[in-house]
Amino acid sequence: MATVEELIKANIEPIPKYRLMRDVLKLKTDNIELIDAKSEVLQTKWVKEIVNLQWDDGSWGQFHSMSQLSSSVMTTEYALRRLLILGLDKNDEPIKKAFEYMEKYLLRELDLRDYKEKNTIGIY
């Protein structure tokens, strides 16, 4: 069975390589090999596809996946989950922008685009 180090030296895809280096070997964030691996992750089609769908305000349109009106539209919740799985973190620009969007919502500077249920007080 191959060790983690052997896997990393092999020509494996950028995302698993980076995740092994960061999450299993726990390399320090200033490690040049880890930095290079992260740069490769940011250039993958998987990350680019999600980042290209991000709106200027930092969201991906609707916030909650369960509130989604169309199954073909990516929500902010889903995009953030996918970016985290792909290896991005709070220091990466797309996630920073999404955090700023969420902060504005919490400060009541904007409203979410999600479907709003009608008030059904008194109906049980």
PDB file of C-alpha atoms in Angstrom:
ATOM      1  CA  MET A   1       0.000   0.000   0.000  1.00  0.00           C
ATOM      2  CA  ALA A   2       1.296   3.451  -0.949  1.00  0.00           C
ATOM      3  CA  THR A   3       2.030   6.007   1.735  1.00  0.00           C
ATOM      4  CA  VAL A   4       0.652   9.538   1.603  1.00  0.00           C
ATOM      5  CA  GLU A   5       4.066  10.874   0.614  1.00  0.00           C
ATOM      6  CA  GLU A   6       4.248   8.384  -2.270  1.00  0.00           C
ATOM      7  CA  LEU A   7       0.793   9.412  -3.447  1.00  0.00           C
ATOM      8  CA  ILE A   8       1.767  13.079  -3.404  1.00  0.00           C
ATOM      9  CA  LYS A   9       4.926  12.389  -5.415  1.00  0.00           C
ATOM     10  CA  ALA A  10       2.875  10.462  -7.959  1.00  0.00           C
ATOM     11  CA  ASN A  11       1.050  12.427 -10.597  1.00  0.00           C
ATOM     12  CA  ILE A  12      -2.327  12.643  -8.833  1.00  0.00           C
ATOM     13  CA  GLU A  13      -5.003  15.248  -9.443  1.00  0.00           C
ATOM     14  CA  PRO A  14      -4.473  18.684  -7.806  1.00  0.00           C
ATOM     15  CA  ILE A  15      -7.419  18.563  -5.380  1.00  0.00           C
ATOM     16  CA  PRO A  16      -6.640  15.242  -3.659  1.00  0.00           C
ATOM     17  CA  LYS A  17      -2.943  16.140  -3.662  1.00  0.00           C
ATOM     18  CA  TYR A  18      -3.609  19.448  -1.907  1.00  0.00           C
ATOM     19  CA  ARG A  19      -6.104  17.931   0.550  1.00  0.00           C
ATOM     20  CA  LEU A  20      -3.597  15.201   1.498  1.00  0.00           C
ATOM     21  CA  MET A  21      -0.859  17.777   2.039  1.00  0.00           C
ATOM     22  CA  ARG A  22      -3.091  20.120   4.043  1.00  0.00           C
ATOM     23  CA  ASP A  23      -5.372  17.722   5.936  1.00  0.00           C
ATOM     24  CA  VAL A  24      -3.308  14.554   6.381  1.00  0.00           C
ATOM     25  CA  LEU A  25       0.290  15.747   6.453  1.00  0.00           C
ATOM     26  CA  LYS A  26      -0.808  19.060   8.010  1.00  0.00           C
ATOM     27  CA  LEU A  27       1.869  21.071   6.224  1.00  0.00           C
ATOM     28  CA  LYS A  28       2.241  24.648   7.427  1.00  0.00           C
ATOM     29  CA  THR A  29       0.473  27.302   5.354  1.00  0.00           C
ATOM     30  CA  ASP A  30       3.814  28.883   4.410  1.00  0.00           C
ATOM     31  CA  ASN A  31       5.150  25.611   2.937  1.00  0.00           C
ATOM     32  CA  ILE A  32       6.043  26.354  -0.693  1.00  0.00           C
ATOM     33  CA  GLU A  33       4.860  22.943  -1.925  1.00  0.00           C
ATOM     34  CA  LEU A  34       1.494  23.469  -0.230  1.00  0.00           C
ATOM     35  CA  ILE A  35       1.233  26.969  -1.712  1.00  0.00           C
ATOM     36  CA  ASP A  36       1.994  25.598  -5.179  1.00  0.00           C
ATOM     37  CA  ALA A  37      -0.547  22.807  -4.726  1.00  0.00           C
ATOM     38  CA  LYS A  38      -3.199  25.355  -3.688  1.00  0.00           C
ATOM     39  CA  SER A  39      -2.452  27.412  -6.817  1.00  0.00           C
ATOM     40  CA  GLU A  40      -3.118  24.311  -8.906  1.00  0.00           C
ATOM     41  CA  VAL A  41      -6.437  23.743  -7.099  1.00  0.00           C
ATOM     42  CA  LEU A  42      -7.553  27.301  -7.843  1.00  0.00           C
ATOM     43  CA  GLN A  43      -6.921  26.672 -11.555  1.00  0.00           C
ATOM     44  CA  THR A  44      -9.004  23.483 -11.786  1.00  0.00           C
ATOM     45  CA  LYS A  45     -12.152  23.512 -13.874  1.00  0.00           C
ATOM     46  CA  TRP A  46     -14.151  22.477 -10.793  1.00  0.00           C
ATOM     47  CA  VAL A  47     -13.211  25.588  -8.828  1.00  0.00           C
ATOM     48  CA  LYS A  48     -13.398  27.890 -11.853  1.00  0.00           C
ATOM     49  CA  GLU A  49     -16.907  26.706 -12.740  1.00  0.00           C
ATOM     50  CA  ILE A  50     -18.201  27.636  -9.285  1.00  0.00           C
ATOM     51  CA  VAL A  51     -16.272  30.899  -9.010  1.00  0.00           C
ATOM     52  CA  ASN A  52     -17.469  32.027 -12.452  1.00  0.00           C
ATOM     53  CA  LEU A  53     -21.078  31.702 -11.263  1.00  0.00           C
ATOM     54  CA  GLN A  54     -20.537  33.955  -8.231  1.00  0.00           C
ATOM     55  CA  TRP A  55     -22.459  37.211  -8.409  1.00  0.00           C
ATOM     56  CA  ASP A  56     -20.774  40.584  -7.874  1.00  0.00           C
ATOM     57  CA  ASP A  57     -22.402  40.859  -4.425  1.00  0.00           C
ATOM     58  CA  GLY A  58     -20.590  37.693  -3.265  1.00  0.00           C
ATOM     59  CA  SER A  59     -23.591  35.357  -3.448  1.00  0.00           C
ATOM     60  CA  TRP A  60     -24.650  32.751  -5.964  1.00  0.00           C
ATOM     61  CA  GLY A  61     -28.202  34.097  -6.138  1.00  0.00           C
ATOM     62  CA  GLN A  62     -30.433  32.341  -3.654  1.00  0.00           C
ATOM     63  CA  PHE A  63     -28.866  31.350  -0.351  1.00  0.00           C
ATOM     64  CA  HIS A  64     -30.525  28.139   0.827  1.00  0.00           C
ATOM     65  CA  SER A  65     -30.562  25.039  -1.361  1.00  0.00           C
ATOM     66  CA  MET A  66     -33.950  23.938   0.008  1.00  0.00           C
ATOM     67  CA  SER A  67     -35.416  27.289  -1.058  1.00  0.00           C
ATOM     68  CA  GLN A  68     -34.192  26.847  -4.601  1.00  0.00           C
ATOM     69  CA  LEU A  69     -36.749  27.600  -7.309  1.00  0.00           C
ATOM     70  CA  SER A  70     -34.842  25.849 -10.098  1.00  0.00           C
ATOM     71  CA  SER A  71     -32.606  22.797  -9.865  1.00  0.00           C
ATOM     72  CA  SER A  72     -30.230  24.240 -12.499  1.00  0.00           C
ATOM     73  CA  VAL A  73     -29.209  27.249 -10.404  1.00  0.00           C
ATOM     74  CA  MET A  74     -26.391  27.039  -7.873  1.00  0.00           C
ATOM     75  CA  THR A  75     -27.161  28.446  -4.428  1.00  0.00           C
ATOM     76  CA  THR A  76     -24.722  30.183  -2.112  1.00  0.00           C
ATOM     77  CA  GLU A  77     -25.074  27.372   0.418  1.00  0.00           C
ATOM     78  CA  TYR A  78     -24.207  24.714  -2.168  1.00  0.00           C
ATOM     79  CA  ALA A  79     -21.348  26.728  -3.709  1.00  0.00           C
ATOM     80  CA  LEU A  80     -19.695  27.266  -0.326  1.00  0.00           C
ATOM     81  CA  ARG A  81     -20.023  23.591   0.549  1.00  0.00           C
ATOM     82  CA  ARG A  82     -18.454  22.562  -2.765  1.00  0.00           C
ATOM     83  CA  LEU A  83     -15.613  25.089  -2.495  1.00  0.00           C
ATOM     84  CA  LEU A  84     -14.756  23.824   0.986  1.00  0.00           C
ATOM     85  CA  ILE A  85     -14.741  20.237  -0.269  1.00  0.00           C
ATOM     86  CA  LEU A  86     -12.488  21.277  -3.150  1.00  0.00           C
ATOM     87  CA  GLY A  87      -9.977  22.700  -0.673  1.00  0.00           C
ATOM     88  CA  LEU A  88     -10.742  26.395  -0.465  1.00  0.00           C
ATOM     89  CA  ASP A  89     -10.998  28.102   2.916  1.00  0.00           C
ATOM     90  CA  LYS A  90     -11.904  31.416   4.527  1.00  0.00           C
ATOM     91  CA  ASN A  91      -8.725  33.027   3.168  1.00  0.00           C
ATOM     92  CA  ASP A  92      -9.696  32.500  -0.471  1.00  0.00           C
ATOM     93  CA  GLU A  93     -11.336  35.389  -2.317  1.00  0.00           C
ATOM     94  CA  PRO A  94     -14.625  33.694  -3.330  1.00  0.00           C
ATOM     95  CA  ILE A  95     -15.313  32.662   0.261  1.00  0.00           C
ATOM     96  CA  LYS A  96     -14.279  36.073   1.607  1.00  0.00           C
ATOM     97  CA  LYS A  97     -16.777  37.696  -0.769  1.00  0.00           C
ATOM     98  CA  ALA A  98     -19.508  35.299   0.360  1.00  0.00           C
ATOM     99  CA  PHE A  99     -18.728  36.063   4.026  1.00  0.00           C
ATOM    100  CA  GLU A 100     -19.057  39.786   3.298  1.00  0.00           C
ATOM    101  CA  TYR A 101     -22.436  39.108   1.673  1.00  0.00           C
ATOM    102  CA  MET A 102     -23.604  37.096   4.701  1.00  0.00           C
ATOM    103  CA  GLU A 103     -22.359  39.789   7.072  1.00  0.00           C
ATOM    104  CA  LYS A 104     -24.418  42.397   5.201  1.00  0.00           C
ATOM    105  CA  TYR A 105     -27.463  40.167   5.572  1.00  0.00           C
ATOM    106  CA  LEU A 106     -26.860  39.773   9.316  1.00  0.00           C
ATOM    107  CA  LEU A 107     -26.484  43.545   9.639  1.00  0.00           C
ATOM    108  CA  ARG A 108     -29.811  43.881   7.748  1.00  0.00           C
ATOM    109  CA  GLU A 109     -28.153  45.797   4.946  1.00  0.00           C
ATOM    110  CA  LEU A 110     -29.675  43.421   2.380  1.00  0.00           C
ATOM    111  CA  ASP A 111     -32.287  40.701   2.122  1.00  0.00           C
ATOM    112  CA  LEU A 112     -31.858  37.155   0.834  1.00  0.00           C
ATOM    113  CA  ARG A 113     -33.345  36.273  -2.556  1.00  0.00           C
ATOM    114  CA  ASP A 114     -34.829  33.057  -1.166  1.00  0.00           C
ATOM    115  CA  TYR A 115     -38.473  32.127  -1.446  1.00  0.00           C
ATOM    116  CA  LYS A 116     -40.434  33.649   1.428  1.00  0.00           C
ATOM    117  CA  GLU A 117     -43.256  31.575   2.851  1.00  0.00           C
ATOM    118  CA  LYS A 118     -46.594  33.214   3.524  1.00  0.00           C
ATOM    119  CA  ASN A 119     -47.459  33.901   7.136  1.00  0.00           C
ATOM    120  CA  THR A 120     -49.773  31.129   8.292  1.00  0.00           C
ATOM    121  CA  ILE A 121     -50.440  32.254  11.877  1.00  0.00           C
ATOM    122  CA  GLY A 122     -53.418  30.451  13.344  1.00  0.00           C
ATOM    123  CA  ILE A 123     -53.324  27.622  10.815  1.00  0.00           C
ATOM    124  CA  TYR A 124     -52.179  24.333  12.305  1.00  0.00           C
TER     125      TYR A 124
END
